[in-house]
């Protein structure tokens, strides 16, 4: 029954990807502008992490954070896998895309900083509940070139991020191919391609609004958990 559902969803461009996808795969430090902001060298190969699928939320739900933690926003282009993708080449990687979305990679910096110091996994800092807000599904044909779309984010009405995926260090095709060498990407899986400069913290009662070209916008409120 489950395999039949995934097959059926793939044939209609996976509009419910957050319900059928089994993985959220993220690429860290993938924008030249962000590397410049942080005064760090470009990575020699993609830095990959996973977020729990239980971290998905959709428009109408709230981002939940603790008042005592530092949590950053990161607006990103999300790539939704349309068919089984294993050890694919960069030249045909885009053929495995089923569609796109706009996403926020919410990051608990308080937890992630401690993990980095201890050379520990990033899971808790990246995969907490509500850490992956996503927009509605964007059909593949609506984005002709995923390496040339505009992204922006406003915090309480003030623009904080304003970038373009042409600033990515590793292209969309490169990321898909690279990840597929290590783990099979499946229909509905989400690949987060990184965030441009302007990353910063949110606090309870803040409102985040972001957009991707003229295709989609989304808004999320931030609520305290304590």
CSV table of C-alpha atoms in Angstrom, one decimal, residues 28-226:
chain,number,residue,atom,x,y,z
A,28,UNK,CA,25.3,23.9,4.9
A,29,UNK,CA,27.4,26.9,3.9
A,30,UNK,CA,26.5,26.7,0.2
A,31,UNK,CA,26.4,30.4,-0.6
A,32,UNK,CA,29.4,32.6,-1.4
A,33,UNK,CA,27.8,35.6,0.3
A,34,UNK,CA,27.3,33.7,3.5
A,35,UNK,CA,30.8,32.4,3.5
A,36,UNK,CA,32.0,36.0,3.1
A,37,UNK,CA,29.8,37.1,6.0
A,38,UNK,CA,31.2,34.4,8.2
A,39,UNK,CA,34.7,35.0,6.9
A,40,UNK,CA,35.3,31.3,6.2
A,41,UNK,CA,36.7,29.5,3.1
A,42,UNK,CA,34.3,27.8,0.7
A,43,UNK,CA,34.0,24.1,1.5
A,44,UNK,CA,35.8,21.8,-0.9
A,45,UNK,CA,32.7,19.5,-1.1
A,46,UNK,CA,29.1,19.8,0.1
A,47,UNK,CA,28.5,19.8,3.8
A,48,UNK,CA,25.5,17.6,4.3
A,49,UNK,CA,23.1,17.2,7.3
A,50,UNK,CA,19.7,15.6,7.9
A,51,UNK,CA,16.6,17.1,9.5
A,52,UNK,CA,13.8,15.0,10.9
A,53,UNK,CA,10.6,14.8,8.9
A,54,UNK,CA,8.7,15.5,12.1
A,55,UNK,CA,10.2,19.0,11.8
A,56,UNK,CA,7.9,19.9,8.8
A,57,UNK,CA,5.3,22.6,9.3
A,58,UNK,CA,3.0,24.3,6.7
A,59,UNK,CA,1.6,27.7,6.4
A,60,UNK,CA,-1.0,28.2,9.2
A,61,UNK,CA,1.2,26.5,11.8
A,62,UNK,CA,3.7,28.3,14.1
A,63,UNK,CA,7.5,28.0,14.6
A,64,UNK,CA,8.0,27.1,18.2
A,65,UNK,CA,11.2,28.0,20.1
A,66,UNK,CA,12.4,28.2,23.6
A,67,UNK,CA,13.0,31.8,25.0
A,68,UNK,CA,16.4,30.7,26.3
A,69,UNK,CA,17.7,29.5,22.9
A,70,UNK,CA,19.2,31.3,20.0
A,71,UNK,CA,17.4,30.1,16.8
A,72,UNK,CA,18.3,31.4,13.4
A,73,UNK,CA,16.2,31.7,10.2
A,74,UNK,CA,17.6,30.6,6.8
A,75,UNK,CA,15.5,30.9,3.7
A,76,UNK,CA,16.2,28.3,1.0
A,77,UNK,CA,15.1,26.8,-2.3
A,78,UNK,CA,13.8,23.3,-1.6
A,79,UNK,CA,14.2,20.6,-4.3
A,80,UNK,CA,11.7,17.7,-4.1
A,81,UNK,CA,12.8,14.4,-5.6
A,82,UNK,CA,10.4,12.9,-8.1
A,83,UNK,CA,11.9,9.4,-8.6
A,84,UNK,CA,14.4,7.0,-7.1
A,85,UNK,CA,17.8,8.6,-7.4
A,86,UNK,CA,20.9,6.6,-6.7
A,87,UNK,CA,24.5,7.3,-7.9
A,88,UNK,CA,23.4,9.7,-10.6
A,89,UNK,CA,25.7,11.9,-12.6
A,90,UNK,CA,25.6,15.6,-12.4
A,91,UNK,CA,24.7,15.8,-16.1
A,92,UNK,CA,21.4,14.0,-15.5
A,93,UNK,CA,20.7,14.9,-11.9
A,94,UNK,CA,18.0,17.5,-12.8
A,95,UNK,CA,15.9,14.7,-14.4
A,96,UNK,CA,15.2,13.4,-10.9
A,97,UNK,CA,13.5,16.6,-9.7
A,98,UNK,CA,9.8,16.3,-9.2
A,99,UNK,CA,9.2,19.9,-8.1
A,100,UNK,CA,10.3,22.6,-5.7
A,101,UNK,CA,9.2,24.5,-2.6
A,102,UNK,CA,10.3,27.5,-0.6
A,103,UNK,CA,11.7,26.4,2.8
A,104,UNK,CA,13.1,27.7,6.1
A,105,UNK,CA,16.0,25.8,7.6
A,106,UNK,CA,15.4,26.9,11.2
A,107,UNK,CA,18.6,26.3,13.2
A,108,UNK,CA,19.0,26.1,17.0
A,109,UNK,CA,22.4,27.8,17.2
A,110,UNK,CA,22.6,27.2,21.0
A,111,UNK,CA,22.6,23.5,20.5
A,112,UNK,CA,24.5,23.5,17.2
A,113,UNK,CA,27.4,25.5,18.6
A,114,UNK,CA,27.9,23.0,21.4
A,115,UNK,CA,27.7,20.1,18.9
A,116,UNK,CA,30.3,21.7,16.7
A,117,UNK,CA,32.7,22.2,19.7
A,118,UNK,CA,32.3,18.5,20.6
A,119,UNK,CA,32.5,17.3,17.0
A,120,UNK,CA,29.0,15.8,17.6
A,121,UNK,CA,26.1,15.4,15.1
A,122,UNK,CA,23.9,18.4,14.2
A,123,UNK,CA,20.6,16.5,14.5
A,124,UNK,CA,19.1,18.2,17.5
A,125,UNK,CA,20.1,21.7,16.4
A,126,UNK,CA,18.7,21.2,12.9
A,127,UNK,CA,15.8,18.7,13.4
A,128,UNK,CA,13.8,20.0,16.3
A,129,UNK,CA,10.0,20.2,16.0
A,130,UNK,CA,8.9,23.0,13.6
A,131,UNK,CA,12.4,23.4,12.2
A,132,UNK,CA,11.4,23.0,8.6
A,133,UNK,CA,8.6,25.3,7.5
A,134,UNK,CA,7.7,24.8,3.8
A,135,UNK,CA,5.5,26.5,1.2
A,136,UNK,CA,3.1,24.9,-1.2
A,137,UNK,CA,4.4,22.7,-3.9
A,138,UNK,CA,5.9,24.4,-7.0
A,139,UNK,CA,5.7,22.4,-10.2
A,140,UNK,CA,9.0,21.6,-11.8
A,141,UNK,CA,8.1,23.4,-15.0
A,142,UNK,CA,7.6,26.7,-13.2
A,143,UNK,CA,11.3,26.9,-12.5
A,144,UNK,CA,13.3,26.8,-15.7
A,145,UNK,CA,16.7,27.1,-13.9
A,146,UNK,CA,17.0,26.3,-10.2
A,147,UNK,CA,20.4,27.9,-10.2
A,148,UNK,CA,18.9,31.3,-11.0
A,149,UNK,CA,16.0,32.2,-8.7
A,150,UNK,CA,15.6,35.0,-6.2
A,151,UNK,CA,15.0,34.4,-2.5
A,152,UNK,CA,14.1,37.0,0.1
A,153,UNK,CA,13.1,37.0,3.8
A,154,UNK,CA,11.6,39.7,6.0
A,155,UNK,CA,11.7,39.7,9.8
A,156,UNK,CA,8.8,41.8,11.2
A,157,UNK,CA,8.5,43.6,7.9
A,158,UNK,CA,12.3,44.4,7.5
A,159,UNK,CA,14.2,42.7,4.7
A,160,UNK,CA,17.0,40.6,6.1
A,161,UNK,CA,17.9,38.2,3.2
A,162,UNK,CA,17.8,39.0,-0.4
A,163,UNK,CA,19.8,36.6,-2.6
A,164,UNK,CA,19.8,34.5,-5.7
A,165,UNK,CA,20.6,30.8,-6.1
A,166,UNK,CA,23.2,31.8,-8.7
A,167,UNK,CA,25.4,32.6,-5.7
A,168,UNK,CA,25.5,28.9,-4.6
A,169,UNK,CA,28.9,27.3,-4.3
A,170,UNK,CA,27.6,23.9,-5.4
A,171,UNK,CA,24.8,23.8,-8.0
A,172,UNK,CA,21.5,22.0,-7.6
A,173,UNK,CA,22.7,19.2,-10.0
A,174,UNK,CA,25.9,18.9,-8.1
A,175,UNK,CA,24.2,18.6,-4.7
A,176,UNK,CA,21.7,15.9,-6.0
A,177,UNK,CA,24.5,13.9,-7.6
A,178,UNK,CA,26.8,14.2,-4.6
A,179,UNK,CA,24.1,13.1,-2.1
A,180,UNK,CA,23.0,10.2,-4.3
A,181,UNK,CA,26.5,8.7,-4.2
A,182,UNK,CA,26.0,8.0,-0.5
A,183,UNK,CA,22.2,7.6,0.1
A,184,UNK,CA,19.4,6.8,-2.2
A,185,UNK,CA,17.0,9.8,-2.7
A,186,UNK,CA,13.4,8.7,-2.9
A,187,UNK,CA,10.2,10.3,-4.2
A,188,UNK,CA,9.1,13.0,-1.9
A,189,UNK,CA,12.5,13.6,-0.3
A,190,UNK,CA,13.4,17.2,0.2
A,191,UNK,CA,16.8,18.7,-0.5
A,192,UNK,CA,17.5,22.1,1.1
A,193,UNK,CA,20.1,23.9,-1.1
A,194,UNK,CA,21.5,26.4,1.4
A,195,UNK,CA,20.9,30.0,2.4
A,196,UNK,CA,22.3,33.4,1.3
A,197,UNK,CA,23.8,36.0,3.6
A,198,UNK,CA,21.7,37.8,6.2
A,199,UNK,CA,21.0,34.8,8.4
A,200,UNK,CA,20.0,35.9,11.9
A,201,UNK,CA,18.0,35.1,15.1
A,202,UNK,CA,14.3,35.1,15.8
A,203,UNK,CA,12.5,35.7,19.1
A,204,UNK,CA,9.1,34.6,20.3
A,205,UNK,CA,6.3,36.8,18.7
A,206,UNK,CA,8.4,37.6,15.6
A,207,UNK,CA,6.9,37.1,12.2
A,208,UNK,CA,8.9,35.7,9.2
A,209,UNK,CA,7.8,36.3,5.7
A,210,UNK,CA,9.7,35.1,2.7
A,211,UNK,CA,9.4,34.5,-1.1
A,212,UNK,CA,10.8,32.9,-4.1
A,213,UNK,CA,10.8,34.8,-7.4
A,214,UNK,CA,7.1,35.7,-8.2
A,215,UNK,CA,6.1,32.1,-7.6
A,216,UNK,CA,5.3,31.8,-3.9
A,217,UNK,CA,5.4,33.7,-0.6
A,218,UNK,CA,4.8,32.3,2.9
A,219,UNK,CA,4.5,33.7,6.4
A,220,UNK,CA,5.1,32.1,9.8
A,221,UNK,CA,4.7,33.4,13.4
A,222,UNK,CA,7.2,32.4,16.1
A,223,UNK,CA,5.7,31.2,19.4
A,224,UNK,CA,7.4,30.4,22.7
A,225,UNK,CA,7.5,26.8,24.0
A,226,UNK,CA,8.1,28.0,27.6
